[in-house]
Tab-separated table of N, CA and C in Angstrom:
chain	number	residue	atom	x	y	z
A	1	UNK	N	110.124	118.411	97.461
A	1	UNK	CA	110.396	119.029	98.730
A	1	UNK	C	111.507	120.055	98.516
A	2	UNK	N	111.316	121.260	99.034
A	2	UNK	CA	112.303	122.314	98.847
A	2	UNK	C	113.517	122.096	99.743
A	3	UNK	N	114.568	122.806	99.433
A	3	UNK	CA	115.803	122.668	100.209
A	3	UNK	C	115.586	123.123	101.651
A	4	UNK	N	114.781	124.162	101.849
A	4	UNK	CA	114.514	124.643	103.207
A	4	UNK	C	113.729	123.603	104.010
A	5	UNK	N	112.776	122.943	103.368
A	5	UNK	CA	111.990	121.912	104.057
A	5	UNK	C	112.859	120.706	104.403
A	6	UNK	N	113.750	120.332	103.490
A	6	UNK	CA	114.654	119.222	103.758
A	6	UNK	C	115.569	119.557	104.922
A	7	UNK	N	116.112	120.764	104.919
A	7	UNK	CA	116.978	121.191	106.016
A	7	UNK	C	116.256	121.233	107.346
A	8	UNK	N	115.039	121.765	107.350
A	8	UNK	CA	114.262	121.829	108.586
A	8	UNK	C	113.929	120.438	109.104
A	9	UNK	N	113.574	119.543	108.206
A	9	UNK	CA	113.272	118.164	108.609
A	9	UNK	C	114.502	117.484	109.193
A	10	UNK	N	115.649	117.668	108.540
A	10	UNK	CA	116.886	117.037	109.003
A	10	UNK	C	117.316	117.573	110.360
A	11	UNK	N	117.220	118.887	110.554
A	11	UNK	CA	117.599	119.482	111.839
A	11	UNK	C	116.651	119.031	112.935
A	12	UNK	N	115.358	118.986	112.649
A	12	UNK	CA	114.383	118.535	113.640
A	12	UNK	C	114.638	117.085	114.042
A	13	UNK	N	114.893	116.238	113.062
A	13	UNK	CA	115.173	114.832	113.363
A	13	UNK	C	116.453	114.693	114.182
A	14	UNK	N	117.470	115.493	113.851
A	14	UNK	CA	118.732	115.419	114.594
A	14	UNK	C	118.555	115.877	116.037
A	15	UNK	N	117.798	116.944	116.239
A	15	UNK	CA	117.566	117.442	117.601
A	15	UNK	C	116.772	116.416	118.409
A	16	UNK	N	115.758	115.828	117.795
A	16	UNK	CA	114.986	114.800	118.492
A	16	UNK	C	115.847	113.581	118.829
A	17	UNK	N	116.696	113.183	117.903
A	17	UNK	CA	117.562	112.033	118.160
A	17	UNK	C	118.557	112.324	119.273
A	18	UNK	N	119.107	113.525	119.280
A	18	UNK	CA	120.041	113.895	120.347
A	18	UNK	C	119.340	113.996	121.696
A	19	UNK	N	118.086	114.399	121.682
A	19	UNK	CA	117.318	114.476	122.926
A	19	UNK	C	117.010	113.079	123.454
A	20	UNK	N	116.692	112.162	122.552
A	20	UNK	CA	116.351	110.801	122.956
A	20	UNK	C	117.564	109.936	123.289
A	21	UNK	N	118.707	110.280	122.761
A	21	UNK	CA	119.877	109.413	122.867
A	21	UNK	C	120.292	109.060	124.300
A	22	UNK	N	120.314	109.997	125.258
A	22	UNK	CA	120.732	109.605	126.611
A	22	UNK	C	119.787	108.610	127.282
A	23	UNK	N	118.511	108.688	126.955
A	23	UNK	CA	117.529	107.829	127.616
A	23	UNK	C	117.293	106.527	126.870
A	24	UNK	N	117.281	106.593	125.542
A	24	UNK	CA	116.959	105.411	124.741
A	24	UNK	C	117.723	105.506	123.421
A	25	UNK	N	118.929	104.973	123.404
A	25	UNK	CA	119.766	105.103	122.210
A	25	UNK	C	119.221	104.316	121.019
A	26	UNK	N	118.532	103.209	121.282
A	26	UNK	CA	117.969	102.421	120.177
A	26	UNK	C	116.872	103.192	119.458
A	27	UNK	N	116.038	103.881	120.239
A	27	UNK	CA	114.973	104.683	119.632
A	27	UNK	C	115.556	105.860	118.856
A	28	UNK	N	116.628	106.444	119.375
A	28	UNK	CA	117.290	107.541	118.669
A	28	UNK	C	117.854	107.060	117.338
A	29	UNK	N	118.454	105.874	117.341
A	29	UNK	CA	118.976	105.313	116.098
A	29	UNK	C	117.851	105.031	115.109
A	30	UNK	N	116.762	104.477	115.597
A	30	UNK	CA	115.612	104.191	114.733
A	30	UNK	C	115.047	105.478	114.136
A	31	UNK	N	114.967	106.519	114.935
A	31	UNK	CA	114.479	107.810	114.443
A	31	UNK	C	115.410	108.355	113.361
A	32	UNK	N	116.704	108.242	113.579
A	32	UNK	CA	117.671	108.747	112.609
A	32	UNK	C	117.600	107.976	111.298
A	33	UNK	N	117.501	106.666	111.376
A	33	UNK	CA	117.410	105.852	110.161
A	33	UNK	C	116.104	106.153	109.418
A	34	UNK	N	115.011	106.294	110.159
A	34	UNK	CA	113.728	106.609	109.526
A	34	UNK	C	113.783	107.974	108.841
A	35	UNK	N	114.406	108.943	109.483
A	35	UNK	CA	114.531	110.271	108.878
A	35	UNK	C	115.401	110.213	107.629
A	36	UNK	N	116.488	109.442	107.683
A	36	UNK	CA	117.366	109.331	106.519
A	36	UNK	C	116.658	108.661	105.348
A	37	UNK	N	115.888	107.627	105.624
A	37	UNK	CA	115.149	106.942	104.558
A	37	UNK	C	114.086	107.868	103.972
A	38	UNK	N	113.405	108.612	104.840
A	38	UNK	CA	112.389	109.566	104.371
A	38	UNK	C	113.017	110.624	103.474
A	39	UNK	N	114.157	111.162	103.887
A	39	UNK	CA	114.843	112.161	103.065
A	39	UNK	C	115.332	111.564	101.753
A	40	UNK	N	115.834	110.350	101.808
A	40	UNK	CA	116.301	109.693	100.597
A	40	UNK	C	115.160	109.499	99.606
A	41	UNK	N	114.024	109.050	100.093
A	41	UNK	CA	112.877	108.841	99.209
A	41	UNK	C	112.341	110.151	98.647
A	42	UNK	N	112.414	111.222	99.426
A	42	UNK	CA	111.925	112.505	98.924
A	42	UNK	C	112.855	113.095	97.872
A	43	UNK	N	114.142	112.815	97.987
A	43	UNK	CA	115.110	113.347	97.032
A	43	UNK	C	115.235	112.449	95.809
A	44	UNK	N	114.843	111.201	95.943
A	44	UNK	CA	114.989	110.232	94.866
A	44	UNK	C	114.232	110.642	93.599
A	45	UNK	N	113.136	111.355	93.761
A	45	UNK	CA	112.366	111.792	92.604
A	45	UNK	C	113.148	112.740	91.707
A	46	UNK	N	113.960	113.589	92.301
A	46	UNK	CA	114.735	114.534	91.499
A	46	UNK	C	115.991	113.897	90.926
A	47	UNK	N	116.334	112.706	91.378
A	47	UNK	CA	117.527	112.036	90.864
A	47	UNK	C	117.364	111.678	89.390
A	48	UNK	N	116.154	111.387	88.959
A	48	UNK	CA	115.950	111.036	87.554
A	48	UNK	C	116.265	112.218	86.644
A	49	UNK	N	115.956	113.430	87.095
A	49	UNK	CA	116.278	114.613	86.292
A	49	UNK	C	117.785	114.809	86.203
A	50	UNK	N	118.484	114.554	87.279
A	50	UNK	CA	119.946	114.675	87.276
A	50	UNK	C	120.556	113.628	86.357
A	51	UNK	N	120.076	112.401	86.444
A	51	UNK	CA	120.603	111.331	85.598
A	51	UNK	C	120.338	111.631	84.125
A	52	UNK	N	119.162	112.150	83.821
A	52	UNK	CA	118.848	112.485	82.432
A	52	UNK	C	119.751	113.598	81.916
A	53	UNK	N	120.038	114.582	82.745
A	53	UNK	CA	120.950	115.658	82.348
A	53	UNK	C	122.349	115.121	82.101
A	54	UNK	N	122.810	114.234	82.973
A	54	UNK	CA	124.130	113.632	82.786
A	54	UNK	C	124.145	112.800	81.504
A	55	UNK	N	123.079	112.100	81.210
A	55	UNK	CA	123.005	111.316	79.959
A	55	UNK	C	123.087	112.221	78.734
A	56	UNK	N	122.421	113.363	78.797
A	56	UNK	CA	122.484	114.305	77.682
A	56	UNK	C	123.901	114.834	77.494
A	57	UNK	N	124.578	115.119	78.592
A	57	UNK	CA	125.955	115.602	78.512
A	57	UNK	C	126.856	114.520	77.923
A	58	UNK	N	126.652	113.275	78.363
A	58	UNK	CA	127.450	112.163	77.838
A	58	UNK	C	127.174	111.971	76.355
A	59	UNK	N	125.916	112.107	75.934
A	59	UNK	CA	125.571	111.931	74.519
A	59	UNK	C	126.224	113.007	73.658
A	60	UNK	N	126.247	114.233	74.149
A	60	UNK	CA	126.851	115.327	73.389
A	60	UNK	C	128.369	115.178	73.328
A	61	UNK	N	128.966	114.706	74.414
A	61	UNK	CA	130.422	114.605	74.464
A	61	UNK	C	130.958	113.418	73.675
A	62	UNK	N	130.126	112.419	73.420
A	62	UNK	CA	130.561	111.261	72.659
A	62	UNK	C	131.226	110.184	73.496
A	63	UNK	N	131.154	110.303	74.806
A	63	UNK	CA	131.738	109.304	75.705
A	63	UNK	C	130.800	108.103	75.763
A	64	UNK	N	131.354	106.922	75.921
A	64	UNK	CA	130.561	105.704	75.985
A	64	UNK	C	129.632	105.725	77.205
A	65	UNK	N	128.427	105.196	77.035
A	65	UNK	CA	127.475	105.161	78.152
A	65	UNK	C	127.891	104.169	79.227
A	66	UNK	N	128.815	103.284	78.913
A	66	UNK	CA	129.349	102.368	79.916
A	66	UNK	C	130.046	103.125	81.043
A	67	UNK	N	130.708	104.226	80.691
A	67	UNK	CA	131.357	105.050	81.709
A	67	UNK	C	130.331	105.698	82.628
A	68	UNK	N	129.193	106.066	82.057
A	68	UNK	CA	128.126	106.650	82.868
A	68	UNK	C	127.607	105.642	83.880
A	69	UNK	N	127.433	104.409	83.464
A	69	UNK	CA	126.958	103.374	84.376
A	69	UNK	C	127.953	103.149	85.511
A	70	UNK	N	129.224	103.126	85.177
A	70	UNK	CA	130.256	102.952	86.211
A	70	UNK	C	130.236	104.127	87.177
A	71	UNK	N	130.114	105.336	86.648
A	71	UNK	CA	130.091	106.527	87.492
A	71	UNK	C	128.899	106.508	88.451
A	72	UNK	N	127.743	106.134	87.964
A	72	UNK	CA	126.553	106.085	88.818
A	72	UNK	C	126.686	105.010	89.897
A	73	UNK	N	127.298	103.876	89.558
A	73	UNK	CA	127.517	102.829	90.562
A	73	UNK	C	128.479	103.304	91.644
A	74	UNK	N	129.527	103.995	91.241
A	74	UNK	CA	130.498	104.505	92.213
A	74	UNK	C	129.846	105.524	93.141
A	75	UNK	N	129.042	106.402	92.594
A	75	UNK	CA	128.355	107.389	93.422
A	75	UNK	C	127.406	106.695	94.401
A	76	UNK	N	126.700	105.685	93.937
A	76	UNK	CA	125.793	104.942	94.814
A	76	UNK	C	126.533	104.246	95.939
A	77	UNK	N	127.656	103.633	95.629
A	77	UNK	CA	128.450	102.960	96.662
A	77	UNK	C	128.959	103.966	97.684
A	78	UNK	N	129.404	105.118	97.220
A	78	UNK	CA	129.899	106.143	98.142
A	78	UNK	C	128.781	106.650	99.052
A	79	UNK	N	127.601	106.861	98.507
A	79	UNK	CA	126.486	107.324	99.337
A	79	UNK	C	126.095	106.285	100.384
A	80	UNK	N	126.020	105.029	99.980
A	80	UNK	CA	125.682	103.973	100.938
A	80	UNK	C	126.754	103.813	102.003
A	81	UNK	N	127.999	103.958	101.615
A	81	UNK	CA	129.095	103.854	102.566
A	81	UNK	C	129.038	104.971	103.595
A	82	UNK	N	128.801	106.184	103.139
A	82	UNK	CA	128.704	107.311	104.066
A	82	UNK	C	127.516	107.139	105.010
A	83	UNK	N	126.415	106.616	104.503
A	83	UNK	CA	125.252	106.371	105.344
A	83	UNK	C	125.566	105.329	106.411
A	84	UNK	N	126.230	104.249	106.020
A	84	UNK	CA	126.585	103.195	106.974
A	84	UNK	C	127.581	103.706	108.008
A	85	UNK	N	128.554	104.502	107.580
A	85	UNK	CA	129.534	105.053	108.518
A	85	UNK	C	128.866	106.028	109.477
A	86	UNK	N	127.909	106.801	108.992
A	86	UNK	CA	127.179	107.714	109.869
A	86	UNK	C	126.334	106.972	110.888
A	87	UNK	N	125.723	105.876	110.467
A	87	UNK	CA	124.931	105.072	111.402
A	87	UNK	C	125.827	104.440	112.460
A	88	UNK	N	127.011	103.995	112.053
A	88	UNK	CA	127.948	103.422	113.020
A	88	UNK	C	128.435	104.474	114.002
A	89	UNK	N	128.664	105.673	113.513
A	89	UNK	CA	129.101	106.750	114.395
A	89	UNK	C	128.004	107.120	115.380
A	90	UNK	N	126.768	107.099	114.925
A	90	UNK	CA	125.649	107.407	115.805
A	90	UNK	C	125.505	106.373	116.907
A	91	UNK	N	125.832	105.139	116.606
A	91	UNK	CA	125.760	104.068	117.609
A	91	UNK	C	126.906	104.132	118.608
A	92	UNK	N	127.863	105.004	118.363
A	92	UNK	CA	128.977	105.126	119.279
A	92	UNK	C	130.228	104.409	118.830
A	93	UNK	N	130.229	103.850	117.653
A	93	UNK	CA	131.388	103.133	117.122
A	93	UNK	C	132.222	104.068	116.255
A	94	UNK	N	132.643	105.186	116.834
A	94	UNK	CA	133.336	106.202	116.049
A	94	UNK	C	134.704	105.739	115.563
A	95	UNK	N	135.379	104.887	116.319
A	95	UNK	CA	136.710	104.447	115.898
A	95	UNK	C	136.641	103.491	114.720
A	96	UNK	N	135.607	102.684	114.664
A	96	UNK	CA	135.525	101.703	113.589
A	96	UNK	C	134.829	102.226	112.344
A	97	UNK	N	134.036	103.296	112.468
A	97	UNK	CA	133.262	103.732	111.293
A	97	UNK	C	134.171	104.283	110.199
A	98	UNK	N	135.299	104.922	110.561
A	98	UNK	CA	136.201	105.419	109.532
A	98	UNK	C	136.870	104.277	108.777
A	99	UNK	N	137.294	103.251	109.486
A	99	UNK	CA	137.923	102.130	108.803
A	99	UNK	C	136.920	101.349	107.968
A	100	UNK	N	135.686	101.269	108.419
A	100	UNK	CA	134.649	100.604	107.625
A	100	UNK	C	134.367	101.397	106.352
A	101	UNK	N	134.344	102.710	106.469
A	101	UNK	CA	134.094	103.541	105.288
A	101	UNK	C	135.197	103.356	104.256
A	102	UNK	N	136.428	103.327	104.709
A	102	UNK	CA	137.548	103.146	103.776
A	102	UNK	C	137.476	101.755	103.148
A	103	UNK	N	137.182	100.745	103.955
A	103	UNK	CA	137.126	99.382	103.435
A	103	UNK	C	135.990	99.210	102.430
A	104	UNK	N	134.838	99.806	102.692
A	104	UNK	CA	133.716	99.663	101.767
A	104	UNK	C	133.968	100.416	100.474
A	105	UNK	N	134.647	101.546	100.527
A	105	UNK	CA	134.913	102.297	99.316
A	105	UNK	C	135.934	101.607	98.413
A	106	UNK	N	136.734	100.738	98.984
A	106	UNK	CA	137.733	100.008	98.195
A	106	UNK	C	137.103	98.842	97.449
A	107	UNK	N	135.918	98.382	97.829
A	107	UNK	CA	135.280	97.203	97.209
A	107	UNK	C	134.760	97.514	95.842
């Protein structure tokens, strides 16, 4: 999926969710989560190319591959944390989503 298609899909989903939110906030949340999962799955295919490039860089630099595994885990935790904080903010829990994000990133 191209960057323009991803952007158009994300904007369309956001506009639909904002339109639905005053009448049915649960449906708006479900739409947002479904759009996020769809985007994640569409981008996941290109993640293998990025990981392979990072592995090649690590192999050339002589750094242990254990550091690469730690780096990938940290990136994954940060992405999941941001997703959870965004979902909490969408539900209207804006005051708690920042503290949850900080707490999850410390784990």
